[in-house]
Coordinates of C-alpha atoms in Angstrom, one line a residue:
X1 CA -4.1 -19.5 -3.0
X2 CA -2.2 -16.2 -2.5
X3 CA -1.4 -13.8 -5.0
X4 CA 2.4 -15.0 -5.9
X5 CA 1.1 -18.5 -6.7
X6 CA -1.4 -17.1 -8.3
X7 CA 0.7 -14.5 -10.8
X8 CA 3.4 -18.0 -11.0
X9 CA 0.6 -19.9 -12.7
X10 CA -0.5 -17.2 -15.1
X11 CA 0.3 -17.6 -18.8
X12 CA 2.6 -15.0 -20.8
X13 CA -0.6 -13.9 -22.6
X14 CA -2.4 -13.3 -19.4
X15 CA 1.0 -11.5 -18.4
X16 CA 1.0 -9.7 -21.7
X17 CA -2.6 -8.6 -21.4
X18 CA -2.1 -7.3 -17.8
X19 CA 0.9 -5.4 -18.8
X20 CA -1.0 -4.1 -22.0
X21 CA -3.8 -2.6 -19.3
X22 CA -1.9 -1.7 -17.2
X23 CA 0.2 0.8 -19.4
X24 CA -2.8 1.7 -21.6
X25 CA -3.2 5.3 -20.5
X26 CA 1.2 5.6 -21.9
X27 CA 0.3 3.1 -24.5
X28 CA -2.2 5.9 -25.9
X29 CA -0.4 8.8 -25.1
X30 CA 2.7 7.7 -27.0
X31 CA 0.5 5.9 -30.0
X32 CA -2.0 8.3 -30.9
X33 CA 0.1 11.7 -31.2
X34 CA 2.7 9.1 -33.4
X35 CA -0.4 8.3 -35.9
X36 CA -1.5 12.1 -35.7
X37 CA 1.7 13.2 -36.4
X38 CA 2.5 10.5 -39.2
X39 CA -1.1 11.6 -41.1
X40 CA -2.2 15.0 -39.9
X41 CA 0.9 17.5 -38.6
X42 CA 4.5 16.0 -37.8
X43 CA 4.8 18.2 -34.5
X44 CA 2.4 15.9 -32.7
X45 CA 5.1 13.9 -32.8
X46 CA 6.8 16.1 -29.7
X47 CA 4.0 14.5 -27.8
X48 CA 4.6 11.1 -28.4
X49 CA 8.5 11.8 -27.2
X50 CA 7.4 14.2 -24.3
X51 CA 5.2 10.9 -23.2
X52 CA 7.9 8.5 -23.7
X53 CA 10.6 10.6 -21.8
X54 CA 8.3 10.5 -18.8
X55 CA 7.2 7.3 -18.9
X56 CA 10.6 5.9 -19.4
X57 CA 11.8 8.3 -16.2
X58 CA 8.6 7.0 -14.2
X59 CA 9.5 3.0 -15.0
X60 CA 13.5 4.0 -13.9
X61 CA 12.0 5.5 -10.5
X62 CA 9.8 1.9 -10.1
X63 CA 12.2 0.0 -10.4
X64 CA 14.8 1.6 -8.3
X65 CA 12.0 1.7 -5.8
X66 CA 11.4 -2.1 -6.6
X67 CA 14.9 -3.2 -5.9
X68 CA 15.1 -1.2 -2.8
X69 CA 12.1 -2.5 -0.8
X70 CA 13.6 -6.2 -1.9
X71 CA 17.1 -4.9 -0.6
X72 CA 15.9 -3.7 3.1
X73 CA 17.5 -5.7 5.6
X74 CA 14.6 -8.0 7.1
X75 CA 14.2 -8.5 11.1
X76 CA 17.0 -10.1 12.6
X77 CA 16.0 -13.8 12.5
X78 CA 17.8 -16.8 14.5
X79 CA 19.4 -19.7 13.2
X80 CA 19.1 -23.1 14.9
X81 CA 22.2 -24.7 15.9
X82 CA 23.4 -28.0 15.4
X83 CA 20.5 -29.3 18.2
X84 CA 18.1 -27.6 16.7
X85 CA 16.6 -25.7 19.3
X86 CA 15.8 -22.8 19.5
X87 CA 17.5 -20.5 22.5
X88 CA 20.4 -23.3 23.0
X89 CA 23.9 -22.4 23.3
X90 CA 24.4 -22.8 19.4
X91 CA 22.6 -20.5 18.3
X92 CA 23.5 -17.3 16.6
X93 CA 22.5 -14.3 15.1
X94 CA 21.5 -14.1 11.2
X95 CA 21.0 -10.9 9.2
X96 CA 18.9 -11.5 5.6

């Protein structure tokens, strides 16, 4: 079984759990200085918002790096024609 079947066929709490560990170092970084600031000194709380500036830039940068791996234009592939062979006259040239 490869790994897309394999993520298709998880549950959203197995989802929600991998996420969870995933992000637990900005989890903590953002949670703990919060609770500090709430119950020891409220400037702890530039932490938390220094943290969630720069994880919020770093998920931006991901995800335009995501969407422009899935954009690249793939190898030139080749359409069958109507025969449906392969390297006869009806065949043309397909970009993805």
């Amino acid at each position: 079984m490869t790994t897309q079947q394999q993520e298709s066929e998880r549950t959203r709490t197995e989802a929600a759990v991998a996420w969870t560990v995933g992000h637990a170092g900005e989890l903590a970084g953002i949670t703990l200085p919060a609770i500090g600031a709430a119950l020891v000194w409220p400037w702890l709380a530039t932490v938390s918002g220094v943290v969630a500036v720069w994880w919020a830039l770093n998920e931006v940068r991901d995800h335009k790096t995501r969407v422009e791996l899935q954009n690249k234009v793939l190898p030139r592939q080749i359409e069958t024609g109507s025969q449906g062979n392969a390297g006869i006259a009806g065949e043309r040239e397909v970009r993805a």
